[in-house]
PDB file of C-alpha atoms in Angstrom:
ATOM      1  CA  MET A  54       0.063  -0.303   0.328  1.00  0.00           C
ATOM      2  CA  LYS A  55       1.668   3.430  -0.613  1.00  0.00           C
ATOM      3  CA  TYR A  56       0.665   5.892   1.937  1.00  0.00           C
ATOM      4  CA  GLN A  57      -0.119   9.037   2.536  1.00  0.00           C
ATOM      5  CA  ILE A  58       0.844  11.517   4.731  1.00  0.00           C
ATOM      6  CA  LYS A  59       0.304  15.415   4.473  1.00  0.00           C
ATOM      7  CA  ILE A  60       1.247  18.218   7.078  1.00  0.00           C
ATOM      8  CA  ALA A  61      -1.351  20.973   8.288  1.00  0.00           C
ATOM      9  CA  GLN A  62       0.069  24.142   7.303  1.00  0.00           C
ATOM     10  CA  LYS A  63      -0.652  26.293   9.758  1.00  0.00           C
ATOM     11  CA  ALA A  64       0.302  23.528  12.407  1.00  0.00           C
ATOM     12  CA  GLY A  65       3.454  24.293  15.162  1.00  0.00           C
ATOM     13  CA  PHE A  66       4.780  27.327  16.563  1.00  0.00           C
ATOM     14  CA  CYS A  67       3.367  30.389  16.633  1.00  0.00           C
ATOM     15  CA  PRO A  68       4.555  33.608  16.006  1.00  0.00           C
ATOM     16  CA  GLY A  69       4.903  34.507  19.154  1.00  0.00           C
ATOM     17  CA  VAL A  70       6.445  31.372  20.652  1.00  0.00           C
ATOM     18  CA  LYS A  71       8.803  31.102  17.644  1.00  0.00           C
ATOM     19  CA  ASN A  72      10.284  34.329  18.127  1.00  0.00           C
ATOM     20  CA  ALA A  73      10.308  33.449  21.869  1.00  0.00           C
ATOM     21  CA  PHE A  74      12.830  30.627  21.146  1.00  0.00           C
ATOM     22  CA  LEU A  75      15.011  32.001  17.773  1.00  0.00           C
ATOM     23  CA  LYS A  76      16.111  35.296  20.291  1.00  0.00           C
ATOM     24  CA  SER A  77      16.550  33.125  23.483  1.00  0.00           C
ATOM     25  CA  TYR A  78      19.162  31.171  21.037  1.00  0.00           C
ATOM     26  CA  LYS A  79      20.944  34.467  20.348  1.00  0.00           C
ATOM     27  CA  ILE A  80      20.916  35.303  23.904  1.00  0.00           C
ATOM     28  CA  ALA A  81      22.624  32.328  24.879  1.00  0.00           C
ATOM     29  CA  GLU A  82      25.462  32.281  22.060  1.00  0.00           C
ATOM     30  CA  ASN A  83      25.921  36.152  24.298  1.00  0.00           C
ATOM     31  CA  HIS A  84      25.491  35.355  27.519  1.00  0.00           C
ATOM     32  CA  LYS A  85      26.781  32.850  29.512  1.00  0.00           C
ATOM     33  CA  ASN A  86      24.660  32.221  33.401  1.00  0.00           C
ATOM     34  CA  THR A  87      21.421  32.880  31.631  1.00  0.00           C
ATOM     35  CA  CYS A  88      18.123  31.842  32.902  1.00  0.00           C
ATOM     36  CA  ILE A  89      14.794  30.834  31.267  1.00  0.00           C
ATOM     37  CA  TYR A  90      12.371  31.726  34.008  1.00  0.00           C
ATOM     38  CA  GLY A  91       9.931  29.223  33.952  1.00  0.00           C
ATOM     39  CA  GLU A  92       8.954  26.594  30.422  1.00  0.00           C
ATOM     40  CA  MET A  93       8.932  28.646  28.040  1.00  0.00           C
ATOM     41  CA  VAL A  94       6.322  26.416  26.829  1.00  0.00           C
ATOM     42  CA  HIS A  95       4.483  23.009  28.311  1.00  0.00           C
ATOM     43  CA  ASN A  96       6.353  20.608  26.060  1.00  0.00           C
ATOM     44  CA  ASN A  97       9.539  19.386  27.498  1.00  0.00           C
ATOM     45  CA  PHE A  98      10.431  17.801  23.733  1.00  0.00           C
ATOM     46  CA  ALA A  99      10.419  21.727  22.048  1.00  0.00           C
ATOM     47  CA  LEU A 100      12.723  22.794  25.389  1.00  0.00           C
ATOM     48  CA  ILE A 101      15.532  20.717  24.130  1.00  0.00           C
ATOM     49  CA  PRO A 102      17.116  23.115  22.063  1.00  0.00           C
ATOM     50  CA  ILE A 103      17.310  25.679  24.680  1.00  0.00           C
ATOM     51  CA  TYR A 104      18.412  23.559  26.943  1.00  0.00           C
ATOM     52  CA  GLN A 105      21.689  22.132  24.610  1.00  0.00           C
ATOM     53  CA  LYS A 106      22.289  26.176  24.490  1.00  0.00           C
ATOM     54  CA  GLY A 107      23.122  26.590  27.960  1.00  0.00           C
ATOM     55  CA  ILE A 108      20.309  28.062  28.942  1.00  0.00           C
ATOM     56  CA  VAL A 109      18.762  26.340  32.328  1.00  0.00           C
ATOM     57  CA  LEU A 110      15.137  26.517  33.933  1.00  0.00           C
ATOM     58  CA  LYS A 111      14.224  28.002  37.227  1.00  0.00           C
ATOM     59  CA  LYS A 112      10.947  27.488  38.170  1.00  0.00           C
ATOM     60  CA  THR A 113      10.869  29.995  40.652  1.00  0.00           C
ATOM     61  CA  LEU A 114      11.305  33.874  41.648  1.00  0.00           C
ATOM     62  CA  ASP A 115      13.673  33.237  44.745  1.00  0.00           C
ATOM     63  CA  GLU A 116      15.715  30.274  42.736  1.00  0.00           C
ATOM     64  CA  ILE A 117      16.648  32.645  40.182  1.00  0.00           C
ATOM     65  CA  ILE A 118      17.903  35.497  42.904  1.00  0.00           C
ATOM     66  CA  ASN A 119      19.054  33.123  45.171  1.00  0.00           C
ATOM     67  CA  ASP A 120      21.937  31.711  42.208  1.00  0.00           C
ATOM     68  CA  LYS A 121      24.688  34.379  42.532  1.00  0.00           C
ATOM     69  CA  ASN A 122      26.107  32.789  39.328  1.00  0.00           C
ATOM     70  CA  ILE A 123      22.815  33.560  37.585  1.00  0.00           C
ATOM     71  CA  GLU A 124      23.401  36.611  35.835  1.00  0.00           C
ATOM     72  CA  ASN A 125      20.676  36.682  32.780  1.00  0.00           C
ATOM     73  CA  VAL A 126      17.032  36.141  33.100  1.00  0.00           C
ATOM     74  CA  ILE A 127      15.282  35.589  29.871  1.00  0.00           C
ATOM     75  CA  ILE A 128      11.206  36.052  30.363  1.00  0.00           C
ATOM     76  CA  ARG A 129       8.961  33.073  28.793  1.00  0.00           C
ATOM     77  CA  ALA A 130       6.282  34.503  26.290  1.00  0.00           C
ATOM     78  CA  HIS A 131       3.727  34.417  28.653  1.00  0.00           C
ATOM     79  CA  GLY A 132       5.146  37.321  30.266  1.00  0.00           C
ATOM     80  CA  ILE A 133       5.672  37.931  34.378  1.00  0.00           C
ATOM     81  CA  PRO A 134       3.961  40.242  36.504  1.00  0.00           C
ATOM     82  CA  PRO A 135       5.821  44.235  36.696  1.00  0.00           C
ATOM     83  CA  ASN A 136       6.605  43.975  40.306  1.00  0.00           C
ATOM     84  CA  GLU A 137       8.475  40.938  39.924  1.00  0.00           C
ATOM     85  CA  GLU A 138      10.901  42.333  36.675  1.00  0.00           C
ATOM     86  CA  GLU A 139      11.441  45.058  38.649  1.00  0.00           C
ATOM     87  CA  LEU A 140      12.432  42.442  42.001  1.00  0.00           C
ATOM     88  CA  LEU A 141      14.486  40.661  38.974  1.00  0.00           C
ATOM     89  CA  LYS A 142      16.461  43.871  37.931  1.00  0.00           C
ATOM     90  CA  ASN A 143      16.618  45.170  41.420  1.00  0.00           C
ATOM     91  CA  ASN A 144      18.959  41.800  42.254  1.00  0.00           C
ATOM     92  CA  GLY A 145      20.997  43.043  39.686  1.00  0.00           C
ATOM     93  CA  LYS A 146      19.276  40.613  36.964  1.00  0.00           C
ATOM     94  CA  LYS A 147      20.243  41.715  33.175  1.00  0.00           C
ATOM     95  CA  ILE A 148      16.461  40.860  31.434  1.00  0.00           C
ATOM     96  CA  PHE A 149      15.683  39.823  28.202  1.00  0.00           C
ATOM     97  CA  ASP A 150      11.833  40.644  28.033  1.00  0.00           C
ATOM     98  CA  LEU A 151      10.285  37.346  24.930  1.00  0.00           C
ATOM     99  CA  THR A 152       6.684  38.285  26.088  1.00  0.00           C
ATOM    100  CA  CYS A 153       4.776  37.371  23.184  1.00  0.00           C
ATOM    101  CA  PRO A 154       3.909  40.751  21.448  1.00  0.00           C
ATOM    102  CA  LYS A 155       0.133  39.862  21.957  1.00  0.00           C
ATOM    103  CA  VAL A 156       0.310  39.267  25.817  1.00  0.00           C
ATOM    104  CA  LYS A 157       1.601  42.527  26.178  1.00  0.00           C
ATOM    105  CA  LYS A 158      -1.058  44.420  24.460  1.00  0.00           C
ATOM    106  CA  VAL A 159      -3.381  42.384  26.633  1.00  0.00           C
ATOM    107  CA  GLN A 160      -1.472  43.140  29.759  1.00  0.00           C
ATOM    108  CA  LEU A 161      -0.990  47.289  29.338  1.00  0.00           C
ATOM    109  CA  LEU A 162      -5.054  47.323  28.432  1.00  0.00           C
ATOM    110  CA  ALA A 163      -5.724  45.275  31.944  1.00  0.00           C
ATOM    111  CA  LYS A 164      -3.301  48.488  33.306  1.00  0.00           C
ATOM    112  CA  LYS A 165      -4.940  51.230  31.420  1.00  0.00           C
ATOM    113  CA  LEU A 166      -8.473  49.408  32.531  1.00  0.00           C
ATOM    114  CA  SER A 167      -7.593  49.323  35.864  1.00  0.00           C
ATOM    115  CA  ASP A 168      -6.076  52.609  35.894  1.00  0.00           C
ATOM    116  CA  GLU A 169      -9.282  53.979  34.383  1.00  0.00           C
ATOM    117  CA  GLY A 170     -11.585  52.581  37.946  1.00  0.00           C
ATOM    118  CA  TYR A 171     -12.917  49.399  36.241  1.00  0.00           C
ATOM    119  CA  THR A 172     -13.042  45.907  37.494  1.00  0.00           C
ATOM    120  CA  VAL A 173     -11.752  43.708  34.991  1.00  0.00           C
ATOM    121  CA  ILE A 174     -13.131  40.072  34.447  1.00  0.00           C
ATOM    122  CA  ILE A 175      -9.910  37.887  33.361  1.00  0.00           C
ATOM    123  CA  PHE A 176     -11.329  34.983  31.189  1.00  0.00           C
ATOM    124  CA  GLY A 177      -8.908  32.253  31.892  1.00  0.00           C
ATOM    125  CA  LYS A 178      -6.978  30.322  34.358  1.00  0.00           C
ATOM    126  CA  GLU A 179      -6.268  30.923  37.593  1.00  0.00           C
ATOM    127  CA  ASN A 180      -2.772  29.861  38.448  1.00  0.00           C
ATOM    128  CA  HIS A 181      -1.200  30.452  33.992  1.00  0.00           C
ATOM    129  CA  PRO A 182       1.489  31.664  33.974  1.00  0.00           C
ATOM    130  CA  GLU A 183       0.222  34.159  31.510  1.00  0.00           C
ATOM    131  CA  VAL A 184      -2.780  35.323  33.841  1.00  0.00           C
ATOM    132  CA  LEU A 185      -0.287  35.515  36.338  1.00  0.00           C
ATOM    133  CA  GLY A 186       1.155  38.128  34.316  1.00  0.00           C
ATOM    134  CA  ILE A 187      -1.598  39.568  33.984  1.00  0.00           C
ATOM    135  CA  LYS A 188      -3.043  40.748  36.886  1.00  0.00           C
ATOM    136  CA  GLY A 189       0.114  41.647  37.886  1.00  0.00           C
ATOM    137  CA  TYR A 190      -0.847  45.249  35.955  1.00  0.00           C
ATOM    138  CA  CYS A 191      -3.629  45.562  37.743  1.00  0.00           C
ATOM    139  CA  ASN A 192      -5.615  46.780  40.829  1.00  0.00           C
ATOM    140  CA  GLU A 193      -7.056  44.421  43.764  1.00  0.00           C
ATOM    141  CA  ASN A 194     -10.593  44.832  42.365  1.00  0.00           C
ATOM    142  CA  THR A 195      -9.172  42.015  39.419  1.00  0.00           C
ATOM    143  CA  VAL A 196     -11.056  38.450  38.959  1.00  0.00           C
ATOM    144  CA  VAL A 197     -10.341  35.009  37.480  1.00  0.00           C
ATOM    145  CA  ILE A 198     -13.310  33.501  35.432  1.00  0.00           C
ATOM    146  CA  LYS A 199     -13.438  30.248  33.729  1.00  0.00           C
ATOM    147  CA  GLU A 200     -17.094  30.779  33.720  1.00  0.00           C
ATOM    148  CA  PHE A 201     -19.822  33.047  34.357  1.00  0.00           C
ATOM    149  CA  ASP A 202     -20.598  31.299  37.211  1.00  0.00           C
ATOM    150  CA  ASP A 203     -17.575  31.602  38.928  1.00  0.00           C
ATOM    151  CA  LEU A 204     -18.572  35.416  39.401  1.00  0.00           C
ATOM    152  CA  LYS A 205     -21.317  34.597  42.332  1.00  0.00           C
ATOM    153  CA  LYS A 206     -18.293  32.647  44.223  1.00  0.00           C
ATOM    154  CA  THR A 207     -16.663  36.091  44.209  1.00  0.00           C
ATOM    155  CA  ASN A 208     -17.063  39.691  45.861  1.00  0.00           C
ATOM    156  CA  ILE A 209     -17.226  41.697  42.727  1.00  0.00           C
ATOM    157  CA  ASP A 210     -18.598  45.155  43.315  1.00  0.00           C
ATOM    158  CA  ILE A 211     -21.237  45.199  40.065  1.00  0.00           C
ATOM    159  CA  ASN A 212     -21.974  48.861  41.306  1.00  0.00           C
ATOM    160  CA  THR A 213     -18.138  49.706  39.290  1.00  0.00           C
ATOM    161  CA  LYS A 214     -17.673  49.688  35.796  1.00  0.00           C
ATOM    162  CA  LEU A 215     -16.976  46.135  34.055  1.00  0.00           C
ATOM    163  CA  ALA A 216     -14.478  45.592  31.857  1.00  0.00           C
ATOM    164  CA  LEU A 217     -13.940  41.507  30.467  1.00  0.00           C
ATOM    165  CA  ILE A 218     -11.137  41.018  28.992  1.00  0.00           C
ATOM    166  CA  SER A 219      -9.085  37.124  27.918  1.00  0.00           C
ATOM    167  CA  GLN A 220      -5.778  34.611  28.559  1.00  0.00           C
ATOM    168  CA  THR A 221      -4.979  34.329  24.861  1.00  0.00           C
ATOM    169  CA  THR A 222      -5.367  31.050  24.783  1.00  0.00           C
ATOM    170  CA  MET A 223      -8.599  30.539  25.507  1.00  0.00           C
ATOM    171  CA  ASN A 224     -11.467  28.827  23.442  1.00  0.00           C
ATOM    172  CA  SER A 225     -13.490  31.637  21.304  1.00  0.00           C
ATOM    173  CA  ILE A 226     -17.194  29.814  21.859  1.00  0.00           C
ATOM    174  CA  GLU A 227     -16.436  30.080  25.150  1.00  0.00           C
ATOM    175  CA  PHE A 228     -15.504  33.102  25.805  1.00  0.00           C
ATOM    176  CA  ASN A 229     -18.387  34.453  23.745  1.00  0.00           C
ATOM    177  CA  LYS A 230     -20.730  32.442  25.579  1.00  0.00           C
ATOM    178  CA  ILE A 231     -19.764  34.010  28.764  1.00  0.00           C
ATOM    179  CA  SER A 232     -19.777  37.416  26.905  1.00  0.00           C
ATOM    180  CA  ASP A 233     -23.613  37.090  26.339  1.00  0.00           C
ATOM    181  CA  LYS A 234     -24.326  35.996  29.582  1.00  0.00           C
ATOM    182  CA  LEU A 235     -22.467  38.916  30.848  1.00  0.00           C
ATOM    183  CA  LYS A 236     -24.604  41.039  28.604  1.00  0.00           C
ATOM    184  CA  ASN A 237     -27.103  40.011  30.097  1.00  0.00           C
ATOM    185  CA  SER A 238     -27.030  40.694  33.537  1.00  0.00           C
ATOM    186  CA  TYR A 239     -24.999  43.865  33.181  1.00  0.00           C
ATOM    187  CA  SER A 240     -25.482  47.174  32.310  1.00  0.00           C
ATOM    188  CA  ASN A 241     -22.709  48.389  33.199  1.00  0.00           C
ATOM    189  CA  ILE A 242     -19.728  46.007  31.381  1.00  0.00           C
ATOM    190  CA  SER A 243     -17.077  46.397  28.521  1.00  0.00           C
ATOM    191  CA  PHE A 244     -15.953  43.294  26.374  1.00  0.00           C
ATOM    192  CA  PHE A 245     -12.550  42.663  24.857  1.00  0.00           C
ATOM    193  CA  ASN A 246     -11.696  39.934  22.664  1.00  0.00           C
ATOM    194  CA  THR A 247      -8.445  39.597  23.428  1.00  0.00           C
ATOM    195  CA  LEU A 248      -7.587  35.904  22.429  1.00  0.00           C
ATOM    196  CA  CYS A 249      -5.206  35.423  19.549  1.00  0.00           C
ATOM    197  CA  ASP A 250      -6.136  33.624  16.091  1.00  0.00           C
ATOM    198  CA  PHE A 251      -3.248  31.654  16.039  1.00  0.00           C
ATOM    199  CA  PRO A 252      -4.022  28.043  17.435  1.00  0.00           C
ATOM    200  CA  ILE A 253      -7.830  28.822  15.951  1.00  0.00           C
ATOM    201  CA  LYS A 254      -6.002  28.833  12.571  1.00  0.00           C
ATOM    202  CA  ILE A 255      -4.741  25.537  13.573  1.00  0.00           C
ATOM    203  CA  GLN A 256      -7.987  24.420  14.114  1.00  0.00           C
ATOM    204  CA  ASP A 257      -8.857  25.454  11.402  1.00  0.00           C
ATOM    205  CA  ASN A 258      -6.800  24.005   9.444  1.00  0.00           C
ATOM    206  CA  SER A 259      -6.607  20.936  10.656  1.00  0.00           C
ATOM    207  CA  ILE A 260      -9.190  20.082  10.272  1.00  0.00           C
ATOM    208  CA  GLU A 261      -9.500  20.744   6.931  1.00  0.00           C
ATOM    209  CA  ILE A 262      -7.096  18.134   6.248  1.00  0.00           C
ATOM    210  CA  ALA A 263      -9.168  15.343   8.575  1.00  0.00           C
ATOM    211  CA  LYS A 264     -11.570  15.508   6.371  1.00  0.00           C
ATOM    212  CA  GLU A 265      -9.307  14.456   4.022  1.00  0.00           C
ATOM    213  CA  VAL A 266      -7.098  11.923   5.413  1.00  0.00           C
ATOM    214  CA  ASP A 267      -8.069   8.465   6.904  1.00  0.00           C
ATOM    215  CA  LEU A 268      -6.864   9.249  10.286  1.00  0.00           C
ATOM    216  CA  MET A 269      -5.569  12.578  12.522  1.00  0.00           C
ATOM    217  CA  ILE A 270      -2.526  12.392  14.486  1.00  0.00           C
ATOM    218  CA  VAL A 271      -1.652  15.580  16.380  1.00  0.00           C
ATOM    219  CA  VAL A 272       1.625  15.596  17.959  1.00  0.00           C
ATOM    220  CA  GLY A 273       2.633  17.274  21.005  1.00  0.00           C
ATOM    221  CA  ASP A 274       3.067  17.301  25.413  1.00  0.00           C
ATOM    222  CA  LYS A 275      -0.156  16.158  27.026  1.00  0.00           C
ATOM    223  CA  LYS A 276       0.519  19.201  28.822  1.00  0.00           C
ATOM    224  CA  SER A 277      -0.151  21.349  26.677  1.00  0.00           C
ATOM    225  CA  ALA A 278      -3.509  23.410  27.153  1.00  0.00           C
ATOM    226  CA  ASN A 279      -4.729  23.912  23.420  1.00  0.00           C
ATOM    227  CA  THR A 280      -2.532  21.052  21.327  1.00  0.00           C
ATOM    228  CA  GLN A 281      -5.195  18.851  24.141  1.00  0.00           C
ATOM    229  CA  SER A 282      -7.768  21.168  22.227  1.00  0.00           C
ATOM    230  CA  LEU A 283      -6.811  20.663  19.316  1.00  0.00           C
ATOM    231  CA  PHE A 284      -7.403  16.752  19.913  1.00  0.00           C
ATOM    232  CA  ASP A 285     -10.408  16.770  20.964  1.00  0.00           C
ATOM    233  CA  LYS A 286     -11.759  19.548  18.409  1.00  0.00           C
ATOM    234  CA  LEU A 287     -10.235  16.573  15.934  1.00  0.00           C
ATOM    235  CA  THR A 288     -11.769  13.644  17.712  1.00  0.00           C
ATOM    236  CA  SER A 289     -15.536  14.968  16.298  1.00  0.00           C
ATOM    237  CA  VAL A 290     -14.351  15.276  12.946  1.00  0.00           C
ATOM    238  CA  LYS A 291     -11.790  12.065  12.326  1.00  0.00           C
ATOM    239  CA  LYS A 292     -10.350   9.340  13.443  1.00  0.00           C
ATOM    240  CA  THR A 293      -7.068  10.932  15.483  1.00  0.00           C
ATOM    241  CA  ILE A 294      -4.403   9.743  18.043  1.00  0.00           C
ATOM    242  CA  PHE A 295      -2.041  12.075  20.648  1.00  0.00           C
ATOM    243  CA  VAL A 296       1.652  10.612  20.135  1.00  0.00           C
ATOM    244  CA  GLU A 297       4.545  12.590  21.577  1.00  0.00           C
ATOM    245  CA  THR A 298       7.246  10.815  20.966  1.00  0.00           C
ATOM    246  CA  GLU A 299       7.432   7.925  18.325  1.00  0.00           C
ATOM    247  CA  ASN A 300       7.790   5.726  21.143  1.00  0.00           C
ATOM    248  CA  ASP A 301       4.520   6.542  21.395  1.00  0.00           C
ATOM    249  CA  ILE A 302       3.059   5.205  17.200  1.00  0.00           C
ATOM    250  CA  ILE A 303       1.701   1.528  16.947  1.00  0.00           C
ATOM    251  CA  ILE A 304       2.385   0.778  13.166  1.00  0.00           C
ATOM    252  CA  GLU A 305       0.224  -2.186  13.394  1.00  0.00           C
ATOM    253  CA  GLU A 306      -2.577  -0.101  14.294  1.00  0.00           C
ATOM    254  CA  ILE A 307      -1.720   2.811  11.691  1.00  0.00           C
ATOM    255  CA  ARG A 308      -1.042   0.553   9.245  1.00  0.00           C
ATOM    256  CA  SER A 309      -5.143   0.075   7.352  1.00  0.00           C
ATOM    257  CA  PHE A 310      -4.689   3.970   7.409  1.00  0.00           C
ATOM    258  CA  GLN A 311      -3.914   5.060   3.323  1.00  0.00           C
ATOM    259  CA  LYS A 312      -4.221   9.378   3.838  1.00  0.00           C
ATOM    260  CA  ILE A 313      -2.715   9.956   7.254  1.00  0.00           C
ATOM    261  CA  GLY A 314      -2.262  13.404   8.984  1.00  0.00           C
ATOM    262  CA  LEU A 315      -0.263  15.697  11.038  1.00  0.00           C
ATOM    263  CA  THR A 316      -0.200  18.560  13.449  1.00  0.00           C
ATOM    264  CA  GLY A 317       0.262  20.076  16.134  1.00  0.00           C
ATOM    265  CA  GLY A 318      -0.770  23.132  18.610  1.00  0.00           C
ATOM    266  CA  THR A 319       1.323  26.325  19.406  1.00  0.00           C
ATOM    267  CA  SER A 320       3.277  24.902  21.323  1.00  0.00           C
ATOM    268  CA  THR A 321       4.484  21.678  19.272  1.00  0.00           C
ATOM    269  CA  SER A 322       8.190  22.272  17.372  1.00  0.00           C
ATOM    270  CA  GLN A 323       8.421  22.087  13.778  1.00  0.00           C
ATOM    271  CA  LEU A 324      11.168  19.415  14.398  1.00  0.00           C
ATOM    272  CA  GLN A 325       8.718  17.789  16.289  1.00  0.00           C
ATOM    273  CA  ILE A 326       6.110  17.005  13.519  1.00  0.00           C
ATOM    274  CA  ASP A 327       9.187  15.867  11.280  1.00  0.00           C
ATOM    275  CA  SER A 328      10.278  13.587  13.546  1.00  0.00           C
ATOM    276  CA  ILE A 329       7.160  11.757  13.543  1.00  0.00           C
ATOM    277  CA  LYS A 330       6.951  12.398   9.843  1.00  0.00           C
ATOM    278  CA  LYS A 331      10.217  10.264   8.964  1.00  0.00           C
ATOM    279  CA  TYR A 332       9.360   8.004  11.829  1.00  0.00           C
ATOM    280  CA  LEU A 333       6.394   7.296  10.108  1.00  0.00           C
ATOM    281  CA  GLU A 334       7.277   6.717   6.278  1.00  0.00           C
ATOM    282  CA  LYS A 335      10.846   5.079   7.158  1.00  0.00           C
ATOM    283  CA  ASN A 336       8.382   2.561   9.561  1.00  0.00           C
ATOM    284  CA  LEU A 337       5.157   1.926   7.132  1.00  0.00           C
TER     285      LEU A 337
END
């Protein structure tokens, strides 16, 4: 049987993540004793090249501040709160800010709204690094919700001006649902769609590919929320499997599928997708 393997055109790193990776490589070449504050993406495979360049991972602020050997700190694409950046600078660390430009816009928007007296409602995941960074730009009158009913659990002052923004990687359908419910419940609310459209483009393009093939393979790390969301969407269209490495592939189980599609989330590197493609071509 002659097999056809097709890669989704939009699969892989979003522009913000790609930019952060490329710049981190250059930083590593010119600056020793460099760390990255938190994982660049939720994908162990994609992080290997960064560590091979000599950059070390530090997961907490205290780790960085207390390590006198660390001179340079890379801020990952998710961004960090401004008070943490100030603390790093005050402790003599040189900052390389690789915050995604779209995330930076949300941070500055949140600050502007907060300064103007709005209670900022962030649609996102409470402890996600991007959300923690955005919250840091607001005053204390800020809440994070994943669904409309979460508002009932807060001490939000409904008599103040309200503004809804979003973590950039959240689901657009859910954002619209929450927006509609808020619109029907509060007259004093403004809406700002701060979602990134790149994950949506990946999903749309992958669904197009799924309709043309017999099997879809989603490549990425299962810790990645956007890659898991991509997998969930595709399973409703076509038989789909989720793999992190070639070790997850059982060749005997996919030999009956002549046309195979490959895709990956915004935290999946092209190298990871290509390695799966090469493995399939060699073993099918």
